[in-house]
Amino acid sequence: MKIMLTLFSAAALAFASSHALAGDPRAGESKAEACIACHGADGNSPAPAFPRIGGQYESYLLHSLRGYKSGDRPNPIMADIVKDLSDRDLRDLAAYYAAQDSGLYVPRRGQ
């Protein structure tokens, strides 16, 4: 019984920790003002010079944003935009854009 309680407690703590690290899309929307000019409000810029980030995996977006901030992913424009953002801000932005529709048309088989 004690082992089961320990396992349950560990699982609950892991779930709570992962949830606490997840971004908040609603908070991300309010932080996305600087992103809209290039990527569009929903992350689907019609300009080919700017990547479509709407609907991307949250983990990929967060990894990219952290890379811009740390300099591991060199891009002077993005580095300047994220330099003063907290990790919470980056998580929220990643969650917001991940929650958007990708805007890409994917034909179904037979269409």
Tab-separated table of C-alpha atoms in Angstrom:
chain	number	residue	atom	x	y	z
A	1	MET	CA	0.000	0.000	0.000
A	2	LYS	CA	2.829	2.388	0.865
A	3	ILE	CA	4.486	1.707	-2.516
A	4	MET	CA	1.231	2.471	-4.342
A	5	LEU	CA	0.821	5.718	-2.431
A	6	THR	CA	4.412	6.707	-3.247
A	7	LEU	CA	3.914	5.923	-6.946
A	8	PHE	CA	0.645	7.835	-7.025
A	9	SER	CA	2.255	10.835	-5.313
A	10	ALA	CA	5.161	10.796	-7.756
A	11	ALA	CA	2.802	10.621	-10.741
A	12	ALA	CA	0.670	13.469	-9.392
A	13	LEU	CA	3.756	15.606	-8.802
A	14	ALA	CA	5.063	14.914	-12.311
A	15	PHE	CA	1.698	15.858	-13.818
A	16	ALA	CA	1.478	19.044	-11.767
A	17	SER	CA	5.042	19.992	-12.688
A	18	SER	CA	4.513	19.463	-16.403
A	19	HIS	CA	1.257	21.422	-16.275
A	20	ALA	CA	2.965	24.279	-14.448
A	21	LEU	CA	5.579	24.430	-17.215
A	22	ALA	CA	2.991	24.557	-19.991
A	23	GLY	CA	2.300	27.906	-21.555
A	24	ASP	CA	-0.992	29.769	-21.357
A	25	PRO	CA	-2.371	30.551	-24.838
A	26	ARG	CA	-4.581	33.375	-23.552
A	27	ALA	CA	-1.616	35.037	-21.871
A	28	GLY	CA	0.432	34.442	-25.028
A	29	GLU	CA	-2.120	36.251	-27.154
A	30	SER	CA	-1.695	39.388	-25.067
A	31	LYS	CA	2.110	39.106	-25.412
A	32	ALA	CA	2.148	38.569	-29.185
A	33	GLU	CA	2.013	42.225	-30.260
A	34	ALA	CA	5.631	42.278	-31.446
A	35	CYS	CA	5.104	39.026	-33.384
A	36	ILE	CA	2.072	40.156	-35.378
A	37	ALA	CA	3.924	42.530	-37.701
A	38	CYS	CA	5.878	39.678	-39.301
A	39	HIS	CA	4.025	36.475	-38.459
A	40	GLY	CA	0.435	37.757	-38.470
A	41	ALA	CA	-2.097	37.587	-35.642
A	42	ASP	CA	-2.599	33.854	-36.061
A	43	GLY	CA	0.980	33.019	-37.030
A	44	ASN	CA	0.174	32.561	-40.717
A	45	SER	CA	1.911	35.423	-42.448
A	46	PRO	CA	1.113	35.636	-46.162
A	47	ALA	CA	4.626	37.036	-46.751
A	48	PRO	CA	7.007	34.265	-47.837
A	49	ALA	CA	9.914	35.940	-46.011
A	50	PHE	CA	8.369	35.119	-42.628
A	51	PRO	CA	7.785	31.562	-41.398
A	52	ARG	CA	4.308	30.309	-40.654
A	53	ILE	CA	4.337	29.504	-36.966
A	54	GLY	CA	0.610	28.976	-36.408
A	55	GLY	CA	-0.156	25.368	-35.528
A	56	GLN	CA	3.486	24.372	-34.995
A	57	TYR	CA	4.289	22.104	-32.053
A	58	GLU	CA	4.494	24.056	-28.823
A	59	SER	CA	7.761	22.318	-27.900
A	60	TYR	CA	9.320	23.312	-31.246
A	61	LEU	CA	8.236	26.939	-30.886
A	62	LEU	CA	9.525	27.117	-27.320
A	63	HIS	CA	12.830	25.525	-28.310
A	64	SER	CA	13.188	28.042	-31.151
A	65	LEU	CA	12.358	31.045	-28.965
A	66	ARG	CA	14.827	29.914	-26.310
A	67	GLY	CA	17.438	29.443	-29.035
A	68	TYR	CA	16.945	32.992	-30.290
A	69	LYS	CA	17.250	34.306	-26.740
A	70	SER	CA	20.394	32.322	-25.921
A	71	GLY	CA	22.048	32.974	-29.284
A	72	ASP	CA	22.138	29.266	-30.162
A	73	ARG	CA	19.822	30.100	-33.043
A	74	PRO	CA	21.322	33.265	-34.530
A	75	ASN	CA	18.849	35.795	-35.867
A	76	PRO	CA	19.432	39.434	-34.896
A	77	ILE	CA	15.805	40.464	-35.352
A	78	MET	CA	14.374	37.626	-33.269
A	79	ALA	CA	17.144	37.940	-30.678
A	80	ASP	CA	16.239	41.588	-30.165
A	81	ILE	CA	12.536	40.799	-29.854
A	82	VAL	CA	12.945	38.046	-27.232
A	83	LYS	CA	15.888	39.467	-25.263
A	84	ASP	CA	13.728	40.954	-22.484
A	85	LEU	CA	11.095	38.202	-22.385
A	86	SER	CA	10.955	35.808	-19.447
A	87	ASP	CA	10.793	32.056	-19.886
A	88	ARG	CA	7.116	32.303	-18.847
A	89	ASP	CA	6.563	34.773	-21.709
A	90	LEU	CA	8.256	32.401	-24.153
A	91	ARG	CA	6.115	29.465	-22.947
A	92	ASP	CA	2.940	31.542	-23.281
A	93	LEU	CA	3.827	32.679	-26.805
A	94	ALA	CA	4.648	29.125	-27.858
A	95	ALA	CA	1.327	27.915	-26.441
A	96	TYR	CA	-0.605	30.682	-28.204
A	97	TYR	CA	0.845	30.042	-31.639
A	98	ALA	CA	0.648	26.267	-31.219
A	99	ALA	CA	-3.083	26.641	-30.520
A	100	GLN	CA	-3.657	28.441	-33.842
A	101	ASP	CA	-4.751	26.768	-37.051
A	102	SER	CA	-1.822	26.060	-39.329
A	103	GLY	CA	-3.518	27.754	-42.262
A	104	LEU	CA	-2.107	25.122	-44.583
A	105	TYR	CA	-4.313	23.143	-46.924
A	106	VAL	CA	-3.658	19.439	-46.724
A	107	PRO	CA	-5.677	17.522	-49.323
A	108	ARG	CA	-7.303	14.304	-48.259
A	109	ARG	CA	-6.796	11.128	-50.175
A	110	GLY	CA	-9.078	11.068	-53.207
A	111	GLN	CA	-9.503	14.856	-53.509
